Amino acid sequence: MISIPGGSTQVEKRAVVSACKAAGATDVYLMEEPLAAAIGAKIPISQPSGHMIINIGGGTAEIAVISLGQLVVYKSVRTGGTKLDEVIAQYIRKEYNLVIGDRSAEDVKMRIGNADKESAQQDVTLEVKGRDFQTGLPRIIHISELEVCEALQKPLKSILDGVKEVLSLTPPELSSDIVDRGIVISGGTGLLRGIDRFFTYHLGVPCFIAEDPLLCVIKGVGMAIENLESYKEAIR
Ligand SMILES: Nc1ncnc2c1ncn2[C@@H]1O[C@H](COP(=O)(O)OP(=O)(O)OP(=O)(O)O)[C@@H](O)[C@H]1O
Ligand SMILES: [Mg+2]
């Protein structure tokens, strides 16, 4: 069972199947990643009602409306956790003349990152070490949760715009299911503090983080392979 990007073409799917067969696999099943994420997030994807999932990984955010085991509307936005790290590093370079590495930027995000402006605080700070852009010497600064939050808003807005576009293309009866049930967030970036409140605030629809968001895709693939029959609409 291989998870593939949503919206993969027939040619791409055949290429994946032949690569797996060449590697020695006898039976190859494909599943679009947003469906796998939804199964792993315990969404009952085979129901006729509509469900929405936002799977935010490192490189991309995949946004999908699912019904009857299939993707009804799907969009992939090239913004994910890595972009969030980048904007944090850019902010620190611009405001503090300090150059930091990718790992430090990710560390700042995980430790004091917060997507939600309402709860981000000025007096929660983190010590960040880097190299002064002008003198080249090592230096330490203190950055606040609120500053990191402000820096994160722009890339988060581009994911939000993708979600709004998908909602605008969703058939009305499925939209009403989504309003009732809420939107599920999965992927490693689902661990960013306040990301549920960010989407809830801007969409006016309740958004929830899946249990173990980082593991949804892999868990979903595992559940699908153990229940091939119940997920047959979702398997290619
Ligand atoms: N506690 C955390 N807070 C914020 N972000 C986190 C946290 N833990 C992990 N991440 C981020 O999650 C991202 C990785 O998520 P995931 O493993 O879902 O991505 P991926 O599946 O490898 O990427 P893609 O789906 O784009 O190919 C990284 O950008 C990482 O920084
Ligand atoms: Mg992923």
Short mmCIF file of C-alpha atoms and ligand atoms in Angstrom, two decimals:
data_model
loop_
_atom_site.label_atom_id
_atom_site.label_comp_id
_atom_site.label_asym_id
_atom_site.label_seq_id
_atom_site.Cartn_x
_atom_site.Cartn_y
_atom_site.Cartn_z
CA MET A 1 0.00 0.00 0.00
CA ILE A 2 1.58 3.24 -1.16
CA SER A 3 0.26 6.72 -0.42
CA ILE A 4 0.41 9.09 -3.38
CA PRO A 5 -0.31 12.81 -3.70
CA GLY A 6 -3.98 13.71 -4.15
CA GLY A 7 -4.87 14.36 -7.79
CA SER A 8 -2.09 12.11 -9.20
CA THR A 9 -2.64 11.34 -12.89
CA GLN A 10 -3.09 7.83 -14.34
CA VAL A 11 0.43 8.00 -15.80
CA GLU A 12 1.87 8.90 -12.39
CA LYS A 13 -0.07 6.11 -10.70
CA ARG A 14 1.14 3.56 -13.26
CA ALA A 15 4.72 4.74 -12.72
CA VAL A 16 4.41 4.16 -8.96
CA VAL A 17 2.91 0.71 -9.51
CA SER A 18 5.66 -0.33 -11.91
CA ALA A 19 8.38 0.98 -9.60
CA CYS A 20 6.92 -1.08 -6.75
CA LYS A 21 6.64 -4.19 -8.93
CA ALA A 22 10.22 -3.70 -10.10
CA ALA A 23 11.21 -3.59 -6.44
CA GLY A 24 9.59 -7.00 -5.93
CA ALA A 25 6.05 -6.24 -4.74
CA THR A 26 3.36 -8.61 -6.04
CA ASP A 27 0.19 -6.70 -5.14
CA VAL A 28 0.37 -2.92 -5.13
CA TYR A 29 -2.40 -0.72 -3.72
CA LEU A 30 -2.40 3.05 -4.01
CA MET A 31 -4.18 5.50 -1.81
CA GLU A 32 -4.30 9.27 -2.10
CA GLU A 33 -2.58 10.81 0.90
CA PRO A 34 -5.50 12.99 2.09
CA LEU A 35 -7.68 9.86 2.21
CA ALA A 36 -5.02 7.99 4.17
CA ALA A 37 -4.71 10.98 6.54
CA ALA A 38 -8.48 11.05 6.99
CA ILE A 39 -8.66 7.32 7.79
CA GLY A 40 -5.79 7.76 10.27
CA ALA A 41 -7.64 10.70 11.81
CA LYS A 42 -10.59 8.34 12.38
CA ILE A 43 -12.87 10.12 9.91
CA PRO A 44 -15.53 7.69 8.62
CA ILE A 45 -14.62 8.41 4.99
CA SER A 46 -16.96 5.88 3.40
CA GLN A 47 -20.10 7.66 4.60
CA PRO A 48 -22.11 9.72 2.12
CA SER A 49 -21.72 12.82 4.30
CA GLY A 50 -18.97 15.37 3.64
CA HIS A 51 -15.79 15.61 5.70
CA MET A 52 -12.95 18.08 5.38
CA ILE A 53 -9.32 17.46 6.27
CA ILE A 54 -6.35 19.83 6.19
CA ASN A 55 -3.14 17.79 6.22
CA ILE A 56 -0.21 20.14 6.81
CA GLY A 57 3.18 18.49 6.47
CA GLY A 58 6.63 19.91 5.90
CA GLY A 59 6.43 20.93 2.24
CA THR A 60 2.74 21.09 1.46
CA ALA A 61 -0.72 21.57 2.89
CA GLU A 62 -3.26 19.24 1.34
CA ILE A 63 -6.85 20.29 1.68
CA ALA A 64 -9.62 17.87 0.83
CA VAL A 65 -13.34 17.36 1.03
CA ILE A 66 -14.14 13.67 1.18
CA SER A 67 -17.39 11.79 0.68
CA LEU A 68 -18.13 8.13 -0.13
CA GLY A 69 -14.46 7.25 0.22
CA GLN A 70 -13.30 9.66 -2.48
CA LEU A 71 -11.87 13.14 -2.85
CA VAL A 72 -14.67 15.48 -3.94
CA VAL A 73 -12.64 18.70 -3.89
CA TYR A 74 -8.89 18.77 -3.43
CA LYS A 75 -6.14 21.36 -3.43
CA SER A 76 -2.49 21.25 -2.52
CA VAL A 77 -0.76 24.44 -1.36
CA ARG A 78 3.03 24.56 -1.39
CA THR A 79 3.26 25.91 2.12
CA GLY A 80 3.99 23.75 5.14
CA GLY A 81 6.17 23.55 8.21
CA THR A 82 9.41 24.28 6.34
CA LYS A 83 7.99 27.56 5.08
CA LEU A 84 7.09 28.46 8.67
CA ASP A 85 10.73 27.82 9.69
CA GLU A 86 11.89 30.03 6.80
CA VAL A 87 9.74 33.01 7.78
CA ILE A 88 10.96 32.76 11.39
CA ALA A 89 14.60 32.83 10.21
CA GLN A 90 13.83 35.75 7.87
CA TYR A 91 12.14 37.70 10.65
CA ILE A 92 15.10 37.22 13.03
CA ARG A 93 17.55 38.24 10.33
CA LYS A 94 15.59 41.37 9.48
CA GLU A 95 14.68 42.51 12.99
CA TYR A 96 17.79 41.42 14.90
CA ASN A 97 20.50 41.18 12.22
CA LEU A 98 20.99 37.62 13.34
CA VAL A 99 21.48 34.64 11.03
CA ILE A 100 20.17 31.33 12.40
CA GLY A 101 20.20 27.83 10.92
CA ASP A 102 17.23 25.78 9.73
CA ARG A 103 17.31 23.58 12.81
CA SER A 104 17.24 26.57 15.18
CA ALA A 105 14.34 28.07 13.26
CA GLU A 106 12.39 24.82 13.55
CA ASP A 107 13.26 24.71 17.24
CA VAL A 108 11.89 28.24 17.75
CA LYS A 109 8.69 27.19 15.96
CA MET A 110 8.22 24.08 18.08
CA ARG A 111 9.03 25.77 21.37
CA ILE A 112 7.27 29.12 21.15
CA GLY A 113 5.47 29.01 17.80
CA ASN A 114 1.79 29.94 18.06
CA ALA A 115 -0.58 30.47 15.15
CA ASP A 116 -3.22 32.20 17.23
CA LYS A 117 -2.84 35.95 17.81
CA GLU A 118 -5.35 35.96 20.66
CA SER A 119 -3.26 33.71 22.89
CA ALA A 120 0.30 34.59 21.80
CA GLN A 121 2.08 36.50 24.53
CA GLN A 122 4.65 39.26 24.54
CA ASP A 123 6.24 38.11 27.78
CA VAL A 124 6.81 34.49 26.79
CA THR A 125 10.29 34.58 25.26
CA LEU A 126 12.99 32.25 24.03
CA GLU A 127 16.74 32.69 23.86
CA VAL A 128 18.01 32.22 20.30
CA LYS A 129 21.67 31.90 19.37
CA GLY A 130 23.03 32.80 15.95
CA ARG A 131 25.64 34.72 14.02
CA ASP A 132 25.53 38.48 13.72
CA PHE A 133 24.90 39.37 10.11
CA GLN A 134 27.30 42.34 10.18
CA THR A 135 30.11 41.43 12.59
CA GLY A 136 30.03 37.68 11.94
CA LEU A 137 30.29 37.08 15.69
CA PRO A 138 28.03 34.75 17.68
CA ARG A 139 25.24 36.52 19.53
CA ILE A 140 22.15 35.78 21.62
CA ILE A 141 18.74 37.43 21.29
CA HIS A 142 15.38 36.95 23.00
CA ILE A 143 12.32 36.60 20.83
CA SER A 144 8.72 36.62 22.03
CA GLU A 145 5.87 34.29 21.26
CA LEU A 146 3.94 37.23 19.88
CA GLU A 147 6.69 38.17 17.41
CA VAL A 148 6.91 34.59 16.15
CA CYS A 149 3.12 34.54 15.83
CA GLU A 150 3.15 37.72 13.72
CA ALA A 151 5.86 36.28 11.47
CA LEU A 152 3.84 33.10 10.92
CA GLN A 153 0.66 34.87 9.80
CA LYS A 154 1.58 35.32 6.14
CA PRO A 155 2.30 31.66 5.27
CA LEU A 156 -0.65 30.55 7.42
CA LYS A 157 -2.86 32.91 5.39
CA SER A 158 -1.81 31.21 2.18
CA ILE A 159 -2.95 27.86 3.59
CA LEU A 160 -6.15 29.57 4.77
CA ASP A 161 -6.76 30.92 1.25
CA GLY A 162 -6.44 27.37 -0.09
CA VAL A 163 -9.00 26.15 2.45
CA LYS A 164 -11.40 28.95 1.50
CA GLU A 165 -11.02 28.07 -2.18
CA VAL A 166 -11.81 24.41 -1.49
CA LEU A 167 -14.85 25.42 0.59
CA SER A 168 -16.07 27.67 -2.22
CA LEU A 169 -15.93 24.72 -4.63
CA THR A 170 -17.68 22.29 -2.27
CA PRO A 171 -21.23 21.21 -3.15
CA PRO A 172 -23.63 22.89 -0.69
CA GLU A 173 -24.98 19.72 0.90
CA LEU A 174 -21.42 18.66 1.77
CA SER A 175 -20.64 22.18 3.09
CA SER A 176 -23.48 21.87 5.54
CA ASP A 177 -22.05 18.54 6.82
CA ILE A 178 -18.67 20.25 7.27
CA VAL A 179 -20.20 23.08 9.31
CA ASP A 180 -21.92 20.48 11.51
CA ARG A 181 -18.93 18.19 11.99
CA GLY A 182 -16.07 20.66 11.83
CA ILE A 183 -12.74 20.39 10.02
CA VAL A 184 -9.96 18.00 11.02
CA ILE A 185 -6.30 19.08 10.93
CA SER A 186 -3.56 16.46 10.56
CA GLY A 187 0.15 16.36 9.65
CA GLY A 188 3.15 17.40 11.72
CA THR A 189 2.27 21.09 11.48
CA GLY A 190 -0.98 20.19 13.24
CA LEU A 191 1.24 20.20 16.35
CA LEU A 192 1.83 23.95 16.01
CA ARG A 193 0.25 25.65 19.02
CA GLY A 194 -2.98 27.47 18.22
CA ILE A 195 -3.35 26.19 14.66
CA ASP A 196 -6.86 24.90 15.45
CA ARG A 197 -7.89 28.29 16.88
CA PHE A 198 -6.33 30.08 13.87
CA PHE A 199 -8.50 28.18 11.38
CA THR A 200 -11.59 28.23 13.61
CA TYR A 201 -11.29 32.02 13.98
CA HIS A 202 -10.81 32.75 10.27
CA LEU A 203 -13.31 30.23 8.92
CA GLY A 204 -16.03 30.42 11.53
CA VAL A 205 -16.18 26.62 11.39
CA PRO A 206 -14.89 24.55 14.34
CA CYS A 207 -11.50 23.01 13.56
CA PHE A 208 -9.94 20.14 15.51
CA ILE A 209 -6.52 18.56 15.65
CA ALA A 210 -6.53 14.83 14.93
CA GLU A 211 -5.08 12.51 17.56
CA ASP A 212 -1.34 12.02 16.82
CA PRO A 213 -1.46 14.37 13.80
CA LEU A 214 2.09 13.45 12.72
CA LEU A 215 1.10 9.78 12.36
CA CYS A 216 -2.28 10.06 10.59
CA VAL A 217 -1.09 9.15 7.10
CA ILE A 218 0.94 6.15 8.19
CA LYS A 219 -1.81 4.94 10.53
CA GLY A 220 -4.39 5.41 7.77
CA VAL A 221 -2.36 3.38 5.31
CA GLY A 222 -2.02 0.63 7.92
CA MET A 223 -5.74 0.62 8.68
CA ALA A 224 -6.58 0.51 4.97
CA ILE A 225 -4.36 -2.48 4.29
CA GLU A 226 -5.99 -4.36 7.15
CA ASN A 227 -9.49 -3.51 5.89
CA LEU A 228 -9.14 -3.56 2.11
CA GLU A 229 -12.81 -4.37 1.67
CA SER A 230 -14.19 -1.48 3.76
CA TYR A 231 -12.00 1.07 2.03
CA LYS A 232 -12.34 -0.27 -1.50
CA GLU A 233 -13.63 3.04 -2.94
CA ALA A 234 -10.53 4.78 -1.63
CA ILE A 235 -7.99 2.28 -2.98
CA ARG A 236 -6.64 2.53 -6.52
N1 LIG B 1 5.58 20.31 17.77
C1 LIG B 1 5.58 20.82 16.56
N2 LIG B 1 5.18 22.10 16.34
C2 LIG B 1 5.16 22.61 15.09
N3 LIG B 1 5.54 21.94 13.99
C3 LIG B 1 5.95 20.67 14.14
C4 LIG B 1 5.99 20.03 15.41
N4 LIG B 1 6.44 18.76 15.24
C5 LIG B 1 6.68 18.61 13.92
N5 LIG B 1 6.38 19.74 13.25
C6 LIG B 1 6.54 20.03 11.82
O1 LIG B 1 5.86 19.07 11.06
C7 LIG B 1 6.46 19.01 9.76
C8 LIG B 1 6.55 17.57 9.32
O2 LIG B 1 5.25 17.06 9.23
P1 LIG B 1 4.92 15.72 8.41
O3 LIG B 1 5.79 14.62 8.90
O4 LIG B 1 3.46 15.55 8.45
O5 LIG B 1 5.40 16.18 6.97
P2 LIG B 1 5.70 15.29 5.68
O6 LIG B 1 4.60 14.32 5.52
O7 LIG B 1 7.09 14.79 5.79
O8 LIG B 1 5.66 16.43 4.58
P3 LIG B 1 4.78 16.55 3.26
O9 LIG B 1 3.42 15.99 3.58
O10 LIG B 1 4.75 18.00 2.96
O11 LIG B 1 5.51 15.76 2.25
C9 LIG B 1 7.84 19.66 9.88
O12 LIG B 1 7.83 20.92 9.21
C10 LIG B 1 7.99 19.87 11.39
O13 LIG B 1 8.74 21.03 11.70
MG MG B 2 2.80 14.27 4.55
#
